GROMACS .gro file of C-alpha atoms in nm:
model
  320
    1MET     CA    1  14.421   4.474  12.867
    2ARG     CA    2  14.098   4.298  12.778
    3ALA     CA    3  14.119   3.978  12.579
    4TYR     CA    4  13.879   3.714  12.489
    5GLN     CA    5  14.012   3.401  12.628
    6VAL     CA    6  13.959   3.021  12.614
    7THR     CA    7  14.034   2.870  12.948
    8ASP     CA    8  13.835   2.547  12.906
    9HIS     CA    9  13.731   2.358  12.578
   10ASP     CA   10  13.403   2.275  12.734
   11GLN     CA   11  13.308   2.626  12.848
   12PRO     CA   12  13.259   2.931  12.603
   13ALA     CA   13  13.548   3.185  12.581
   14ALA     CA   14  13.495   3.482  12.788
   15LEU     CA   15  13.649   3.849  12.836
   16ALA     CA   16  13.923   3.861  13.092
   17ASP     CA   17  14.154   4.128  13.206
   18LEU     CA   18  14.531   4.045  13.142
   19PRO     CA   19  14.861   4.205  13.167
   20ARG     CA   20  14.974   4.400  12.869
   21PRO     CA   21  15.252   4.185  12.691
   22SER     CA   22  15.609   4.307  12.606
   23PRO     CA   23  15.782   4.207  12.250
   24GLY     CA   24  16.072   3.968  12.292
   25PRO     CA   25  16.363   3.957  12.020
   26GLY     CA   26  16.201   3.948  11.665
   27GLU     CA   27  15.865   4.046  11.797
   28VAL     CA   28  15.642   4.352  11.759
   29LEU     CA   29  15.387   4.486  11.995
   30VAL     CA   30  15.065   4.593  11.818
   31ARG     CA   31  14.762   4.796  11.939
   32ILE     CA   32  14.492   4.579  11.786
   33ARG     CA   33  14.204   4.785  11.608
   34ALA     CA   34  14.025   4.488  11.432
   35CYS     CA   35  14.027   4.115  11.418
   36GLY     CA   36  13.880   3.878  11.162
   37LEU     CA   37  13.686   3.587  11.275
   38ASN     CA   38  13.740   3.230  11.095
   39PHE     CA   39  13.570   2.914  11.100
   40ALA     CA   40  13.892   2.781  11.263
   41ASP     CA   41  13.835   2.988  11.577
   42LEU     CA   42  13.525   2.759  11.644
   43LEU     CA   43  13.717   2.451  11.596
   44MET     CA   44  14.017   2.599  11.826
   45GLN     CA   45  13.765   2.702  12.099
   46ASN     CA   46  13.633   2.346  12.121
   47GLY     CA   47  14.018   2.211  12.091
   48LYS     CA   48  13.952   2.044  11.746
   49TYR     CA   49  14.174   2.259  11.535
   50GLN     CA   50  14.499   2.101  11.407
   51GLU     CA   51  14.704   2.395  11.571
   52THR     CA   52  14.501   2.464  11.884
   53PRO     CA   53  14.731   2.625  12.141
   54PRO     CA   54  14.758   2.515  12.495
   55LEU     CA   55  14.513   2.656  12.759
   56PRO     CA   56  14.471   2.922  12.815
   57PHE     CA   57  14.485   3.118  12.507
   58THR     CA   58  14.319   3.422  12.332
   59LEU     CA   59  14.118   3.363  12.003
   60GLY     CA   60  14.168   3.564  11.695
   61MET     CA   61  14.386   3.459  11.407
   62GLU     CA   62  14.443   3.780  11.191
   63VAL     CA   63  14.443   4.121  11.306
   64ALA     CA   64  14.515   4.488  11.198
   65GLY     CA   65  14.645   4.763  11.403
   66GLU     CA   66  14.958   4.990  11.463
   67VAL     CA   67  15.311   4.891  11.597
   68VAL     CA   68  15.357   5.008  11.947
   69GLU     CA   69  15.693   4.872  12.021
   70THR     CA   70  15.936   4.657  11.865
   71GLY     CA   71  16.169   4.385  12.011
   72ALA     CA   72  16.543   4.345  11.958
   73GLU     CA   73  16.640   4.266  11.597
   74VAL     CA   74  16.339   4.405  11.430
   75THR     CA   75  16.452   4.641  11.155
   76ARG     CA   76  16.125   4.635  10.923
   77PHE     CA   77  15.895   4.794  11.146
   78ALA     CA   78  15.880   5.114  11.376
   79PRO     CA   79  15.625   5.244  11.618
   80GLY     CA   80  15.345   5.391  11.432
   81ASP     CA   81  15.345   5.158  11.138
   82ARG     CA   82  14.993   5.032  11.033
   83VAL     CA   83  15.025   4.651  10.989
   84ALA     CA   84  14.822   4.338  10.931
   85VAL     CA   85  14.941   4.019  11.112
   86PHE     CA   86  14.849   3.644  11.083
   87GLY     CA   87  14.927   3.559  11.428
   88GLY     CA   88  14.726   3.223  11.453
   89GLN     CA   89  14.599   3.334  11.797
   90GLY     CA   90  14.574   3.636  12.031
   91GLY     CA   91  14.396   3.878  11.795
   92LEU     CA   92  14.067   3.923  12.002
   93ALA     CA   93  14.258   4.151  12.250
   94GLU     CA   94  14.352   4.513  12.288
   95PHE     CA   95  14.723   4.427  12.235
   96GLY     CA   96  14.921   4.141  12.080
   97VAL     CA   97  15.285   4.037  12.055
   98PHE     CA   98  15.351   3.870  11.717
   99ASP     CA   99  15.642   3.759  11.523
  100ALA     CA  100  15.749   4.043  11.310
  101ALA     CA  101  15.804   3.814  11.022
  102ARG     CA  102  15.429   3.756  11.018
  103ALA     CA  103  15.325   4.129  10.986
  104VAL     CA  104  15.294   4.337  10.668
  105LYS     CA  105  15.244   4.701  10.607
  106LEU     CA  106  14.929   4.826  10.501
  107PRO     CA  107  14.883   5.023  10.181
  108GLU     CA  108  14.727   5.381  10.189
  109GLY     CA  109  14.362   5.366  10.178
  110MET     CA  110  14.321   5.005  10.357
  111ASP     CA  111  14.151   5.044  10.684
  112ALA     CA  112  14.171   4.834  10.990
  113VAL     CA  113  13.840   4.649  10.911
  114ALA     CA  114  13.925   4.560  10.550
  115ALA     CA  115  14.292   4.448  10.654
  116ALA     CA  116  14.147   4.219  10.927
  117ALA     CA  117  13.927   4.058  10.672
  118PHE     CA  118  14.192   4.015  10.401
  119GLN     CA  119  14.472   3.774  10.481
  120ILE     CA  120  14.329   3.431  10.540
  121ALA     CA  121  14.023   3.452  10.311
  122TYR     CA  122  14.210   3.599  10.008
  123GLY     CA  123  14.516   3.416  10.068
  124THR     CA  124  14.355   3.080  10.088
  125SER     CA  125  14.169   3.137   9.766
  126HIS     CA  126  14.466   3.278   9.584
  127LEU     CA  127  14.714   2.999   9.702
  128ALA     CA  128  14.458   2.741   9.629
  129LEU     CA  129  14.359   2.864   9.278
  130ASP     CA  130  14.686   2.987   9.155
  131HIS     CA  131  14.962   2.789   9.316
  132ARG     CA  132  14.789   2.458   9.387
  133ALA     CA  133  14.492   2.423   9.103
  134ARG     CA  134  14.686   2.642   8.828
  135LEU     CA  135  14.352   2.771   8.732
  136ALA     CA  136  14.377   2.890   8.384
  137GLU     CA  137  14.179   3.157   8.171
  138GLY     CA  138  13.872   3.020   8.028
  139GLU     CA  139  13.837   2.715   8.240
  140THR     CA  140  13.499   2.670   8.470
  141LEU     CA  141  13.556   2.713   8.844
  142LEU     CA  142  13.287   2.568   9.061
  143VAL     CA  143  13.294   2.729   9.421
  144LEU     CA  144  13.096   2.560   9.691
  145GLY     CA  145  13.006   2.766  10.002
  146ALA     CA  146  13.042   3.060   9.750
  147ALA     CA  147  12.888   3.328  10.012
  148GLY     CA  148  13.118   3.216  10.311
  149GLY     CA  149  13.426   3.397  10.428
  150VAL     CA  150  13.657   3.222  10.178
  151GLY     CA  151  13.393   3.132   9.919
  152LEU     CA  152  13.339   3.489   9.822
  153THR     CA  153  13.717   3.565   9.768
  154ALA     CA  154  13.719   3.253   9.542
  155VAL     CA  155  13.460   3.383   9.326
  156GLU     CA  156  13.623   3.717   9.314
  157ILE     CA  157  13.977   3.580   9.259
  158GLY     CA  158  13.851   3.337   8.990
  159LYS     CA  159  13.708   3.619   8.798
  160VAL     CA  160  14.017   3.808   8.802
  161MET     CA  161  14.212   3.497   8.683
  162GLY     CA  162  13.984   3.481   8.378
  163ALA     CA  163  13.764   3.188   8.469
  164ARG     CA  164  13.398   3.125   8.425
  165VAL     CA  165  13.257   3.094   8.777
  166ILE     CA  166  12.970   2.877   8.897
  167ALA     CA  167  12.870   2.978   9.252
  168CYS     CA  168  12.697   2.729   9.490
  169ALA     CA  169  12.527   2.876   9.807
  170ARG     CA  170  12.242   2.833  10.012
  171GLY     CA  171  11.938   3.082   9.959
  172ALA     CA  172  11.867   3.385   9.753
  173ASP     CA  173  12.044   3.637   9.972
  174LYS     CA  174  12.370   3.453   9.960
  175LEU     CA  175  12.351   3.387   9.580
  176GLU     CA  176  12.305   3.766   9.541
  177ALA     CA  177  12.626   3.830   9.719
  178ALA     CA  178  12.802   3.567   9.500
  179ARG     CA  179  12.652   3.726   9.193
  180ALA     CA  180  12.766   4.070   9.314
  181ALA     CA  181  13.129   3.921   9.354
  182GLY     CA  182  13.127   3.832   8.988
  183ALA     CA  183  12.970   3.481   8.952
  184ASP     CA  184  12.854   3.395   8.588
  185HIS     CA  185  12.607   3.113   8.713
  186LEU     CA  186  12.436   3.047   9.043
  187ILE     CA  187  12.319   2.730   9.208
  188ASP     CA  188  12.098   2.688   9.524
  189ALA     CA  189  12.241   2.428   9.754
  190LYS     CA  190  11.883   2.431   9.922
  191THR     CA  191  11.682   2.353   9.631
  192ASP     CA  192  11.895   2.261   9.321
  193ASP     CA  193  12.053   1.914   9.194
  194ILE     CA  194  12.417   2.037   9.211
  195ARG     CA  195  12.549   1.757   8.991
  196ALA     CA  196  12.293   1.806   8.733
  197ALA     CA  197  12.314   2.185   8.734
  198VAL     CA  198  12.691   2.201   8.694
  199ARG     CA  199  12.685   1.929   8.423
  200ASP     CA  200  12.437   2.131   8.235
  201LEU     CA  201  12.658   2.403   8.236
  202GLY     CA  202  12.941   2.196   8.079
  203GLY     CA  203  13.097   2.055   8.414
  204ALA     CA  204  13.367   2.175   8.627
  205ASP     CA  205  13.742   2.211   8.566
  206VAL     CA  206  13.850   2.312   8.916
  207VAL     CA  207  13.623   2.293   9.235
  208TYR     CA  208  13.684   2.486   9.537
  209ASP     CA  209  13.545   2.309   9.831
  210PRO     CA  210  13.511   2.458  10.187
  211VAL     CA  211  13.189   2.262  10.265
  212GLY     CA  212  13.256   1.874  10.225
  213GLY     CA  213  12.972   1.634  10.285
  214GLU     CA  214  12.694   1.574  10.033
  215GLN     CA  215  12.808   1.864   9.815
  216PHE     CA  216  13.154   1.713   9.793
  217THR     CA  217  12.997   1.396   9.640
  218ALA     CA  218  12.747   1.601   9.390
  219ALA     CA  219  13.055   1.840   9.279
  220PHE     CA  220  13.296   1.561   9.239
  221ARG     CA  221  13.069   1.368   9.013
  222ALA     CA  222  13.007   1.672   8.813
  223CYS     CA  223  13.387   1.720   8.738
  224ASN     CA  224  13.546   1.711   8.381
  225PRO     CA  225  13.825   1.493   8.275
  226GLU     CA  226  14.160   1.616   8.438
  227ALA     CA  227  13.970   1.839   8.678
  228ARG     CA  228  14.142   1.946   9.000
  229TYR     CA  229  13.942   1.936   9.328
  230LEU     CA  230  14.056   2.172   9.602
  231ALA     CA  231  13.980   2.029   9.952
  232ILE     CA  232  13.970   2.373  10.170
  233GLY     CA  233  13.771   2.278  10.458
  234PHE     CA  234  13.463   2.102  10.589
  235ALA     CA  235  13.224   2.343  10.735
  236SER     CA  236  12.930   2.088  10.688
  237GLY     CA  237  13.110   1.880  10.977
  238ASP     CA  238  13.140   1.580  10.732
  239VAL     CA  239  13.496   1.500  10.610
  240PRO     CA  240  13.416   1.313  10.275
  241GLN     CA  241  13.599   0.960  10.221
  242ILE     CA  242  13.756   0.941   9.861
  243LYS     CA  243  13.751   0.623   9.669
  244ALA     CA  244  14.081   0.610   9.504
  245ASN     CA  245  13.950   0.436   9.187
  246HIS     CA  246  13.698   0.711   9.119
  247LEU     CA  247  13.990   0.942   9.062
  248LEU     CA  248  14.135   0.709   8.778
  249VAL     CA  249  13.816   0.718   8.571
  250LYS     CA  250  13.848   1.091   8.469
  251ASN     CA  251  14.218   1.140   8.577
  252ILE     CA  252  14.095   1.364   8.856
  253SER     CA  253  14.346   1.532   9.104
  254VAL     CA  254  14.247   1.602   9.462
  255LEU     CA  255  14.446   1.898   9.630
  256GLY     CA  256  14.458   1.983   9.977
  257LEU     CA  257  14.532   2.342  10.103
  258TYR     CA  258  14.612   2.475  10.451
  259TRP     CA  259  14.707   2.828  10.412
  260GLY     CA  260  14.901   2.870  10.720
  261GLY     CA  261  15.101   2.568  10.689
  262TYR     CA  262  15.320   2.746  10.419
  263LEU     CA  263  15.461   2.960  10.706
  264SER     CA  264  15.648   2.675  10.831
  265PHE     CA  265  15.800   2.499  10.508
  266ARG     CA  266  15.762   2.762  10.211
  267PRO     CA  267  15.687   3.109  10.347
  268GLU     CA  268  15.795   3.286  10.035
  269VAL     CA  269  15.496   3.135   9.865
  270LEU     CA  270  15.258   3.286  10.112
  271THR     CA  271  15.431   3.628  10.109
  272GLY     CA  272  15.456   3.628   9.730
  273SER     CA  273  15.067   3.559   9.713
  274LEU     CA  274  14.986   3.825   9.963
  275ALA     CA  275  15.181   4.085   9.784
  276THR     CA  276  15.011   4.015   9.467
  277LEU     CA  277  14.679   4.021   9.654
  278LEU     CA  278  14.772   4.382   9.798
  279GLU     CA  279  14.864   4.497   9.461
  280TRP     CA  280  14.518   4.368   9.337
  281TYR     CA  281  14.334   4.550   9.628
  282ALA     CA  282  14.529   4.872   9.556
  283ALA     CA  283  14.425   4.857   9.176
  284GLY     CA  284  14.053   4.797   9.296
  285LYS     CA  285  14.048   4.423   9.148
  286ILE     CA  286  13.921   4.313   9.487
  287THR     CA  287  13.731   4.438   9.765
  288PRO     CA  288  13.671   4.253  10.099
  289HIS     CA  289  13.316   4.169  10.156
  290VAL     CA  290  13.233   4.221  10.541
  291SER     CA  291  12.876   4.149  10.652
  292HIS     CA  292  12.902   4.222  11.036
  293VAL     CA  293  13.137   4.457  11.233
  294LEU     CA  294  13.088   4.405  11.593
  295PRO     CA  295  13.248   4.521  11.921
  296LEU     CA  296  13.489   4.298  12.137
  297GLU     CA  297  13.192   4.260  12.381
  298ASP     CA  298  12.995   4.101  12.117
  299ALA     CA  299  13.274   3.853  12.010
  300ALA     CA  300  13.052   3.535  12.105
  301GLU     CA  301  12.768   3.681  11.887
  302GLY     CA  302  13.024   3.695  11.598
  303LEU     CA  303  13.137   3.346  11.630
  304GLU     CA  304  12.766   3.243  11.641
  305LEU     CA  305  12.725   3.410  11.312
  306LEU     CA  306  12.988   3.165  11.169
  307ARG     CA  307  12.857   2.856  11.344
  308SER     CA  308  12.495   2.934  11.225
  309ARG     CA  309  12.616   3.039  10.858
  310ALA     CA  310  12.424   3.352  10.907
  311SER     CA  311  12.701   3.572  10.760
  312THR     CA  312  12.807   3.639  10.426
  313GLY     CA  313  13.184   3.715  10.349
  314LYS     CA  314  13.370   3.799  10.685
  315VAL     CA  315  13.277   3.888  11.049
  316VAL     CA  316  13.506   4.142  11.209
  317ILE     CA  317  13.549   4.237  11.562
  318THR     CA  318  13.668   4.598  11.628
  319ILE     CA  319  13.858   4.676  11.945
  320ASP     CA  320  13.843   5.043  12.089
   0.00000   0.00000   0.00000
């Protein structure tokens, strides 16, 4: 089978021919049809992600496809079942073996591209806004990086939860994507004063921040008393340092969120969230936004779209 492998953190990943794997106890073998790319893939390729596997490994954290074979002790799935899986790695390949506990059956009408774009982006935003920040109807949500893979889902979910959403992104095209996802107000991170613009709109009760850097400083200063600040990631490359005394003045809470971490200590939170999201999808409340669909041969181009921030929503690799 073909797989997009990392063999050296100082060299780009490349296609390789590998033996087709077989499932062990509690595992499923999946014929992968689509794989969603994530910023974490870039970090993993360079050995900088918190859960980078030992070399060599295959990139690709989330996939959709069909079950081909089940290992011993697997009772929830059978060959032919259409599934999505958050495997953490191994997705940019024709076949993959995954823990059956990480797989979910797809609802009717959800194709492989939508499913591969779904789990991490929507799961991250839903757990952050609902479970961590307890976003309430009528509150003001500020979303930084609002046209990115997770940012657009935060805009969409914020609206489903009844919030007033301020979307901050770079440039007119990305702001239009955020507007189409339901944003009530738009801020151009390239030209606008983020702090002043948010304060003119009454301040933020919850901030969703996958960017960090200077935008963190501006958004933090635009928080209302008792605001909840969600640290999702640091796409800017700059991890902000928070002065504890600044938290005291407005009674602000800073909340971290690592979606995949719930698999190890509270998996029921993650699976419950995903069940809610699939219900919302079936009801037409949320729709994955995929700006680029590329074949496996162009996986490097897909990763570059993330690195250069040239995409909106998700980039998905299809595997024929």
